[in-house]
GROMACS .gro file of N, CA and C in nm:
model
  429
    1UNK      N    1   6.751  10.119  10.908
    1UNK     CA    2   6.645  10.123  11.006
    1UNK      C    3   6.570   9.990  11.014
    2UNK      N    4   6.530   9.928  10.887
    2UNK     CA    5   6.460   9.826  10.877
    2UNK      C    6   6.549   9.681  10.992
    3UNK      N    7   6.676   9.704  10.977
    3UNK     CA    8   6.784   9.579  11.017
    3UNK      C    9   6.750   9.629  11.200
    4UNK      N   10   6.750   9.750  11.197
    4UNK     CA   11   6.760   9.760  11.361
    4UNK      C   12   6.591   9.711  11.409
    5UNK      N   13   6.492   9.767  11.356
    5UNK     CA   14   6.387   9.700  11.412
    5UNK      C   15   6.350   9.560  11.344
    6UNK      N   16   6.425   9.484  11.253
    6UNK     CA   17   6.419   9.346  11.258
    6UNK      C   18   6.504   9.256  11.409
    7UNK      N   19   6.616   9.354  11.428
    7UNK     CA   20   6.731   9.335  11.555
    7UNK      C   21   6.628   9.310  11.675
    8UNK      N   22   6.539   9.445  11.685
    8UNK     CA   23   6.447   9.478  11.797
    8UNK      C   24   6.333   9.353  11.834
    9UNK      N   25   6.259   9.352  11.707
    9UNK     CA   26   6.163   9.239  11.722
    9UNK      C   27   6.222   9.083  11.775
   10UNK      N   28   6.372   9.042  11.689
   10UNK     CA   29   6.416   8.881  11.710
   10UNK      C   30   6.464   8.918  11.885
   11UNK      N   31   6.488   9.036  11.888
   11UNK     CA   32   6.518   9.006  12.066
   11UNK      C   33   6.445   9.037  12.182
   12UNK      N   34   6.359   9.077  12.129
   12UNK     CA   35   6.192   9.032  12.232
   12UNK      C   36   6.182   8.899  12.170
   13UNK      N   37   6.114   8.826  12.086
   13UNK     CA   38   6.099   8.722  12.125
   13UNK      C   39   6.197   8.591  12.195
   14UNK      N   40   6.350   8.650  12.157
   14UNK     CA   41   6.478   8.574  12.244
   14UNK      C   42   6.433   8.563  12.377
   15UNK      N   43   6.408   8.727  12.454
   15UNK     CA   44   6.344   8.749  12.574
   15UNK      C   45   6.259   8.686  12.632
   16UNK      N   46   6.144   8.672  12.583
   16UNK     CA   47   6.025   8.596  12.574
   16UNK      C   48   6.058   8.425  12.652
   17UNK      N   49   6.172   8.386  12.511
   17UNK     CA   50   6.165   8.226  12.479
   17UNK      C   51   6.214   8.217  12.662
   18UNK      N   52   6.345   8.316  12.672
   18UNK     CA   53   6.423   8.294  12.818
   18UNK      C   54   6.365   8.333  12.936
   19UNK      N   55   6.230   8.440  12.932
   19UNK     CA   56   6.143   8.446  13.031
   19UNK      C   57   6.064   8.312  13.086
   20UNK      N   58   6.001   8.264  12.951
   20UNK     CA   59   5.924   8.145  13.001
   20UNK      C   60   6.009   8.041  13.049
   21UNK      N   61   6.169   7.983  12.959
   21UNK     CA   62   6.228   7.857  13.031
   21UNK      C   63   6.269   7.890  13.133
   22UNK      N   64   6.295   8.031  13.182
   22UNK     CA   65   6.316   8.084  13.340
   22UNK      C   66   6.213   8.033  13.420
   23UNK      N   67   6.092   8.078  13.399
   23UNK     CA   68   5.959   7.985  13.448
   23UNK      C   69   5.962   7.873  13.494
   24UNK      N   70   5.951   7.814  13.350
   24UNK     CA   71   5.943   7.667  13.366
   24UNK      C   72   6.068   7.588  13.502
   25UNK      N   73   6.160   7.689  13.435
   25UNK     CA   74   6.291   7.634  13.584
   25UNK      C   75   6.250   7.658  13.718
   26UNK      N   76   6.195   7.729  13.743
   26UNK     CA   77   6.205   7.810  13.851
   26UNK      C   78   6.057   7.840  13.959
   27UNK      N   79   5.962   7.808  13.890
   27UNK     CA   80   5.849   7.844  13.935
   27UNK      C   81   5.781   7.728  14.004
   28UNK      N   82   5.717   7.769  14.098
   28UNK     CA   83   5.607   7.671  14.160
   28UNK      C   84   5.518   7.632  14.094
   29UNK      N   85   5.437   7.513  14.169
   29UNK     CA   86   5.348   7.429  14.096
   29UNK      C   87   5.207   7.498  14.050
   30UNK      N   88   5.181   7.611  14.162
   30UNK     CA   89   5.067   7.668  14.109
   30UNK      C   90   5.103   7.789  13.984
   31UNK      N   91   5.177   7.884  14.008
   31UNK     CA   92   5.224   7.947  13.893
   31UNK      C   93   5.281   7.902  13.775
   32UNK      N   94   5.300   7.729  13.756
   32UNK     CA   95   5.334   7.669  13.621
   32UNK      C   96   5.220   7.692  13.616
   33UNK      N   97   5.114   7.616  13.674
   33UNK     CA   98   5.001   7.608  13.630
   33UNK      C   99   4.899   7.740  13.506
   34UNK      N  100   4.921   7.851  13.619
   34UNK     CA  101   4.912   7.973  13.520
   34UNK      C  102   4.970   8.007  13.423
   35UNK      N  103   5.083   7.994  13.377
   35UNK     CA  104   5.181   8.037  13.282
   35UNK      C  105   5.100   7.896  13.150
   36UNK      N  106   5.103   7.804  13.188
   36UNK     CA  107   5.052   7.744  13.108
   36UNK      C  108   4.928   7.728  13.047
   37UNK      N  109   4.868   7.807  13.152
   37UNK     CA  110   4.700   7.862  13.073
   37UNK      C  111   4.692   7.944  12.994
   38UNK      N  112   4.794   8.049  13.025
   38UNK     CA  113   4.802   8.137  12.927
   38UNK      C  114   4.857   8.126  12.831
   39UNK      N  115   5.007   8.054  12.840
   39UNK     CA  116   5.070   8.048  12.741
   39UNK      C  117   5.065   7.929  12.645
   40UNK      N  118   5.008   7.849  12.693
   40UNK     CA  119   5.015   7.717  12.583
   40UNK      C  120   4.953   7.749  12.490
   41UNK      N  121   4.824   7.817  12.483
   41UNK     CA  122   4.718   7.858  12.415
   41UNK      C  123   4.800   7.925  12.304
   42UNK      N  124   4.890   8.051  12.321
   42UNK     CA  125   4.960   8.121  12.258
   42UNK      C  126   5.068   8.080  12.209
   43UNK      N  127   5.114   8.021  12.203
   43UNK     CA  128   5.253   7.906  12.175
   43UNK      C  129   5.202   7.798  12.041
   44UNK      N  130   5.106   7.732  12.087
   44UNK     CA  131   5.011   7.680  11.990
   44UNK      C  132   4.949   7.746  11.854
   45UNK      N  133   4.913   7.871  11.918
   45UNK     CA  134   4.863   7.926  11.831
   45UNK      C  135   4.988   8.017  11.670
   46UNK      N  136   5.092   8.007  11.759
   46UNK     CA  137   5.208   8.086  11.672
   46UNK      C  138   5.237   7.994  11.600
   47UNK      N  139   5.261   7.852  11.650
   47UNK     CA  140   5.341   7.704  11.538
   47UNK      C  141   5.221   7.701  11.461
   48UNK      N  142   5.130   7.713  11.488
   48UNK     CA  143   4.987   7.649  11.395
   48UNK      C  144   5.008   7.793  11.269
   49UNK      N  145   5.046   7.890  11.316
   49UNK     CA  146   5.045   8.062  11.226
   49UNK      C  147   5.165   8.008  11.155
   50UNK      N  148   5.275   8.014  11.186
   50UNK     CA  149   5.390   7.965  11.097
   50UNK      C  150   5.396   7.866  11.033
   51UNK      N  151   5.280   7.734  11.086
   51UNK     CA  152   5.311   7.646  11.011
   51UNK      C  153   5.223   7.643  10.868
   52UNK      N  154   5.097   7.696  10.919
   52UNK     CA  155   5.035   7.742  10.778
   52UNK      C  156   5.067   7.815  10.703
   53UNK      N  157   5.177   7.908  10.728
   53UNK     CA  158   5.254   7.971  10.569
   53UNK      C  159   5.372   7.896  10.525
   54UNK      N  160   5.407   7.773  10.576
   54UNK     CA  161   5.505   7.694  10.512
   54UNK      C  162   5.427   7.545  10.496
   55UNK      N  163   5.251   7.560  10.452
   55UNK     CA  164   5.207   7.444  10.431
   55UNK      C  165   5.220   7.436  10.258
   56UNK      N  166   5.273   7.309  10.216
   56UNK     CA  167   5.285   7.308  10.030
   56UNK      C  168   5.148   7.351   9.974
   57UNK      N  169   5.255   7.371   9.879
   57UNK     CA  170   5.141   7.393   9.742
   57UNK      C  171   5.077   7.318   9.685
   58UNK      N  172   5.007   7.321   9.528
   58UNK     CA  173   4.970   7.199   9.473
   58UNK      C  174   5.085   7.099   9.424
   59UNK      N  175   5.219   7.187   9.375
   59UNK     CA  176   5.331   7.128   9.357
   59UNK      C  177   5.419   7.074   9.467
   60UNK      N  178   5.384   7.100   9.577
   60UNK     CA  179   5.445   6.972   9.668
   60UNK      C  180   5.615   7.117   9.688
   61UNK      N  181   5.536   7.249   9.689
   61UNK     CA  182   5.640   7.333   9.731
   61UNK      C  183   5.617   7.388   9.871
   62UNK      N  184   5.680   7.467   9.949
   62UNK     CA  185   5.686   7.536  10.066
   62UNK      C  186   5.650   7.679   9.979
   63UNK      N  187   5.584   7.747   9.969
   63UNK     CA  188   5.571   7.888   9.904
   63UNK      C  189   5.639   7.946  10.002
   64UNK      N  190   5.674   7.967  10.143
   64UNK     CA  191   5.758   8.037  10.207
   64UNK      C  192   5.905   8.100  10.203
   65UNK      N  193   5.906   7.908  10.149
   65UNK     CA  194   6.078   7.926  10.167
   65UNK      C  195   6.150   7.868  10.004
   66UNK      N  196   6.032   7.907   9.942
   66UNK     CA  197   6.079   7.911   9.789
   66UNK      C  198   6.101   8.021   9.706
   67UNK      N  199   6.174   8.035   9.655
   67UNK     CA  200   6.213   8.183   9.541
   67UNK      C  201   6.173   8.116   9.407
   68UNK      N  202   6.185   8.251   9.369
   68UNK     CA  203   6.106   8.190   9.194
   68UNK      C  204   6.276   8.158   9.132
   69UNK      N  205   6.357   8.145   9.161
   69UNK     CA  206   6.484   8.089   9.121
   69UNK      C  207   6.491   7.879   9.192
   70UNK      N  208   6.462   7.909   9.305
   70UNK     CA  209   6.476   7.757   9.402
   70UNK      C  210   6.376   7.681   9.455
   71UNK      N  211   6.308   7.626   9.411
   71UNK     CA  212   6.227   7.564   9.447
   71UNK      C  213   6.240   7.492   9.599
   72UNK      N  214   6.172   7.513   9.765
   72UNK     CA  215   6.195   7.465   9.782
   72UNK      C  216   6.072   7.307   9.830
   73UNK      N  217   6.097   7.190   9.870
   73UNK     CA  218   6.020   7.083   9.849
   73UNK      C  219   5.937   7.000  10.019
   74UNK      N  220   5.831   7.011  10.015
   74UNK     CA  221   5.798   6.995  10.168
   74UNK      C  222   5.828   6.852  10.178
   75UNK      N  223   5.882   6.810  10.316
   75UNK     CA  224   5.848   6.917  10.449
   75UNK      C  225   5.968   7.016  10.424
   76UNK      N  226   5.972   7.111  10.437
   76UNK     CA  227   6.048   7.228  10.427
   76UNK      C  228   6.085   7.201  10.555
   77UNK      N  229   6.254   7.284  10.614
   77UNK     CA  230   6.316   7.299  10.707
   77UNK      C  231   6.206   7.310  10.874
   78UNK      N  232   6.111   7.439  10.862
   78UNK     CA  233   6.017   7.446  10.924
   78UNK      C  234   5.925   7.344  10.962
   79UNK      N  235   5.903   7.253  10.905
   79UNK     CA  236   5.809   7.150  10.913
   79UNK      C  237   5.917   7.022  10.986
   80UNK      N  238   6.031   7.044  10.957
   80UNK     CA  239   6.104   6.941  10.999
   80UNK      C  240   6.124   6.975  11.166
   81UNK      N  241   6.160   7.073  11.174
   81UNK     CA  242   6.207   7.166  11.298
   81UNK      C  243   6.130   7.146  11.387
   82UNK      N  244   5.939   7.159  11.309
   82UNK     CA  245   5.808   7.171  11.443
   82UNK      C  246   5.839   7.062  11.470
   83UNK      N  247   5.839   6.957  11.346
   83UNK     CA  248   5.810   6.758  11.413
   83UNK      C  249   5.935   6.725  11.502
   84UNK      N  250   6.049   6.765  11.487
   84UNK     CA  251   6.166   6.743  11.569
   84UNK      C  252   6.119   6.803  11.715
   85UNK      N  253   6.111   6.907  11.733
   85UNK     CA  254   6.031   6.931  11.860
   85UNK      C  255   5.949   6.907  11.926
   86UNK      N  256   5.808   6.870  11.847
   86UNK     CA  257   5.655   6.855  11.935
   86UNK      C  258   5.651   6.757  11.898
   87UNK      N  259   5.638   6.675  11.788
   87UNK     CA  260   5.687   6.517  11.800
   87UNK      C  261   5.771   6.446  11.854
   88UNK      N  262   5.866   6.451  11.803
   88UNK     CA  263   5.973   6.361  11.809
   88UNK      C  264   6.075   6.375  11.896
   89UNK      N  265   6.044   6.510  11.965
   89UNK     CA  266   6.145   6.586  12.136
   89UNK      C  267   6.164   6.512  12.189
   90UNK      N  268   6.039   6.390  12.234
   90UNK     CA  269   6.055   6.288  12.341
   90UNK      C  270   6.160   6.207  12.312
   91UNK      N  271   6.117   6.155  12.186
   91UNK     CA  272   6.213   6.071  12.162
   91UNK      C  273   6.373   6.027  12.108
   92UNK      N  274   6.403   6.198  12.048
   92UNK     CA  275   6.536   6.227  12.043
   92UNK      C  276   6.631   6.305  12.137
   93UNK      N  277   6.754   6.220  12.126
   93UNK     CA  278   6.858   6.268  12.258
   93UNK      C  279   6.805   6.435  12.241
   94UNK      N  280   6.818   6.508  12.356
   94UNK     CA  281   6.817   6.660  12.358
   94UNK      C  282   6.930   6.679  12.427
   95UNK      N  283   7.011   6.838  12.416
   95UNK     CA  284   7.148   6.879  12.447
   95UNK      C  285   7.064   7.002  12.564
   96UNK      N  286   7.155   6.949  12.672
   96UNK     CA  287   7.064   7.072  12.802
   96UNK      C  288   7.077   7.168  12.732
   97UNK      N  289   6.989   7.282  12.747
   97UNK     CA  290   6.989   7.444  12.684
   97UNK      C  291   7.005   7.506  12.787
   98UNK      N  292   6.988   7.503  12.940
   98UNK     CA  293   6.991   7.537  12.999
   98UNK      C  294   7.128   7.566  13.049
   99UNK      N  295   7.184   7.645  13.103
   99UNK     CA  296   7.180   7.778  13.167
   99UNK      C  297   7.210   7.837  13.071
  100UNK      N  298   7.330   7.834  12.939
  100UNK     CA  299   7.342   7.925  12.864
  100UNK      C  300   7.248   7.957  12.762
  101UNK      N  301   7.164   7.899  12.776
  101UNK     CA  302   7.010   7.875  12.696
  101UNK      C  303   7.036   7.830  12.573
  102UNK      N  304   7.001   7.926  12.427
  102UNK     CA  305   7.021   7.864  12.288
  102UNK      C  306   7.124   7.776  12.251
  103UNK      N  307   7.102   7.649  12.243
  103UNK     CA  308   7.221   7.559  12.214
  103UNK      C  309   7.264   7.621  12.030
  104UNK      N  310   7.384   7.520  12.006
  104UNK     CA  311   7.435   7.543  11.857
  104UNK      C  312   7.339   7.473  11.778
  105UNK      N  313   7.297   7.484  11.662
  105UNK     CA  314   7.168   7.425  11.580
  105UNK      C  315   7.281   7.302  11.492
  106UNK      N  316   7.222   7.211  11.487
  106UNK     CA  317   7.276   7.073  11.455
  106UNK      C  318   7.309   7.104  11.281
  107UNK      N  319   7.423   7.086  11.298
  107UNK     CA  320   7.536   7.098  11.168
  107UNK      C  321   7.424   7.092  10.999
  108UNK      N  322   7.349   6.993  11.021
  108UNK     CA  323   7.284   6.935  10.945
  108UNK      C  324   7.166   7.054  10.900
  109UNK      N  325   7.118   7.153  10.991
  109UNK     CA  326   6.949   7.256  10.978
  109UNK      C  327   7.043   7.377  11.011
  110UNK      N  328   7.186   7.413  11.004
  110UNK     CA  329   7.256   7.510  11.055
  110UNK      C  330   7.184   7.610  10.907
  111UNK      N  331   7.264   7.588  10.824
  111UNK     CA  332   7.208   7.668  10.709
  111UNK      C  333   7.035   7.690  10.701
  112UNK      N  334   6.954   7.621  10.698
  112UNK     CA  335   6.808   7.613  10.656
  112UNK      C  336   6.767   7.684  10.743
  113UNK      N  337   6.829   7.664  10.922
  113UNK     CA  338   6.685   7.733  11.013
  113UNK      C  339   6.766   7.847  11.109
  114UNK      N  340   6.914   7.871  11.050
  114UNK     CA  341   6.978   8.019  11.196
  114UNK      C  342   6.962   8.081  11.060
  115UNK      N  343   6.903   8.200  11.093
  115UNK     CA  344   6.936   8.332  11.069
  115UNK      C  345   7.054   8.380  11.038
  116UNK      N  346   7.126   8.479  10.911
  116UNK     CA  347   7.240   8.499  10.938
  116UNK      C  348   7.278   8.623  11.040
  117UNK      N  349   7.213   8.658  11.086
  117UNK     CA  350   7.204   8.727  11.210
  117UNK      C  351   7.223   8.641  11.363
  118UNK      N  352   7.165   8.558  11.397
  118UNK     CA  353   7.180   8.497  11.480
  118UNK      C  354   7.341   8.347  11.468
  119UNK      N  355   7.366   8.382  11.368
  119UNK     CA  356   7.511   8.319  11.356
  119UNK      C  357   7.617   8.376  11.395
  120UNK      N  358   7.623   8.488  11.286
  120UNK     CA  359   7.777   8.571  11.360
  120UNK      C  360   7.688   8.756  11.391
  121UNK      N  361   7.662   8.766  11.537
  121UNK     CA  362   7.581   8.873  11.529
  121UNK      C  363   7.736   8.983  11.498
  122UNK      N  364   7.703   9.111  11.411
  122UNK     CA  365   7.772   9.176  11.426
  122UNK      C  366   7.755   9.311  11.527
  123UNK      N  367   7.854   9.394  11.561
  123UNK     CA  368   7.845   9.519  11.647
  123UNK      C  369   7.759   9.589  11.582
  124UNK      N  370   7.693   9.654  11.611
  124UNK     CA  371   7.589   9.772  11.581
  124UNK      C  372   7.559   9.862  11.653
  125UNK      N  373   7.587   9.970  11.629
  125UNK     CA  374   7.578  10.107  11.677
  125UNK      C  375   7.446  10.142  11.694
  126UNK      N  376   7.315  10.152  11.826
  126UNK     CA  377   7.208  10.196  11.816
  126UNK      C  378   7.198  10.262  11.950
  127UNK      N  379   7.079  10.370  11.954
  127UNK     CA  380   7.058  10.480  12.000
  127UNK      C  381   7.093  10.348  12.164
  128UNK      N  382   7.108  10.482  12.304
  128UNK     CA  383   7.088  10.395  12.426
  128UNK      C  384   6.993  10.345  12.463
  129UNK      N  385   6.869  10.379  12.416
  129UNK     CA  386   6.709  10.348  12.491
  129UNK      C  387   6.716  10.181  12.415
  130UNK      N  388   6.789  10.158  12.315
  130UNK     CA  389   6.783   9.974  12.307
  130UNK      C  390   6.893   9.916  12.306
  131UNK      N  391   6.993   9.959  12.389
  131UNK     CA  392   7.092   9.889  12.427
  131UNK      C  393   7.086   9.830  12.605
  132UNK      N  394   6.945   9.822  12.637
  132UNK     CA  395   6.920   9.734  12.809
  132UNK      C  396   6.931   9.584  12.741
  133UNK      N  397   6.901   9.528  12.869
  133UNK     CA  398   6.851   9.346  12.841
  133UNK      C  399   6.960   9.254  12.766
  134UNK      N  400   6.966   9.120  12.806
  134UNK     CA  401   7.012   9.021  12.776
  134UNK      C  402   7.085   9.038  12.661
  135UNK      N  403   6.987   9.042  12.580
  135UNK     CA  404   6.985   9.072  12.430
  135UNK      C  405   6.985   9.199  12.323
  136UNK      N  406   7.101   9.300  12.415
  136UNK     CA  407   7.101   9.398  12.377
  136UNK      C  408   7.162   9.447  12.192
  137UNK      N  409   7.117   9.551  12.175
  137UNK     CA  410   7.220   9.554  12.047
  137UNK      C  411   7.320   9.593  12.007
  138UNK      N  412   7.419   9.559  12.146
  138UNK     CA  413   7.571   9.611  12.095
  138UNK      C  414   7.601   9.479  12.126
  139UNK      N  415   7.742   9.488  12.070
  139UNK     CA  416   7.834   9.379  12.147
  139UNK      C  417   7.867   9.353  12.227
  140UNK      N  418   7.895   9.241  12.300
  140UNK     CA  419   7.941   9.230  12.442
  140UNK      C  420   8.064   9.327  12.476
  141UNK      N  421   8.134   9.305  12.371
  141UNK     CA  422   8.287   9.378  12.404
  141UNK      C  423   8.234   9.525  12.452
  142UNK      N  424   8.149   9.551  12.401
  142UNK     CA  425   8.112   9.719  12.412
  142UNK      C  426   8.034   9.755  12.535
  143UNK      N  427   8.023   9.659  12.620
  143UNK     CA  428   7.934   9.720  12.723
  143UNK      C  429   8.024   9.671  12.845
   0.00000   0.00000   0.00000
């Protein structure tokens, strides 16, 4: 149960990510305008939430993404990921995402930042009321 509503939650926000770059593609100048009042605020506010539970310790650890077996050492994957984006986006080549949206995650952050869920999704059998949308939870083959 826990795996299907972890399934549920990562594909509303999939939804989400492809609602707004639908937006951003697609929308007029006054309705960017709105989408961005609302949403920048909220967008901001989630990297600033995530980034403060992967801010180090006194030991110069990520408490997030450390186990009491692995230490791991900031900037943690997360910290690399925000600055690659809201920093440094401008200035590094980007791969269109667009139309098929989520590009492949660069060989190098493949392990640290996909999910093993979002790598090789497998088939999963769930009731019909959450098998609608993009991002449904069967397999393609199955629908």
């Amino acid at each position: 149960m826990d795996q299907i509503l972890g399934q549920v939650l990562r594909n509303a926000v999939w939804e989400r990510l492809d609602m707004l770059s639908d937006l951003a593609d697609q929308a007029d100048a006054a309705s960017l305008v709105s989408v961005a009042r609302s949403e920048l605020p909220r967008l901001t506010d989630g990297w600033r939430a995530m980034l403060r539970a992967h801010e180090p310790d006194e030991r110069g650890d990520c408490p997030t993404c450390s186990t009491r077996w692995h230490r791991c050492k900031a900037p943690c994957s997360v910290w690399q990921v925000a600055h690659e984006h809201l920093v440094a986006g401008g200035l590094a080549p980007q791969q269109n995402v667009r139309p098929g949206r989520r590009r492949a995650p660069e060989p190098a952050m493949q392990q640290e930042t996909v999910p093993p869920a979002r790598q090789a999704p497998l088939p999963r059998r769930v009731p019909a009321a959450e098998t609608t949308g993009r991002h449904a939870l069967v397999a393609a083959s199955a629908r």
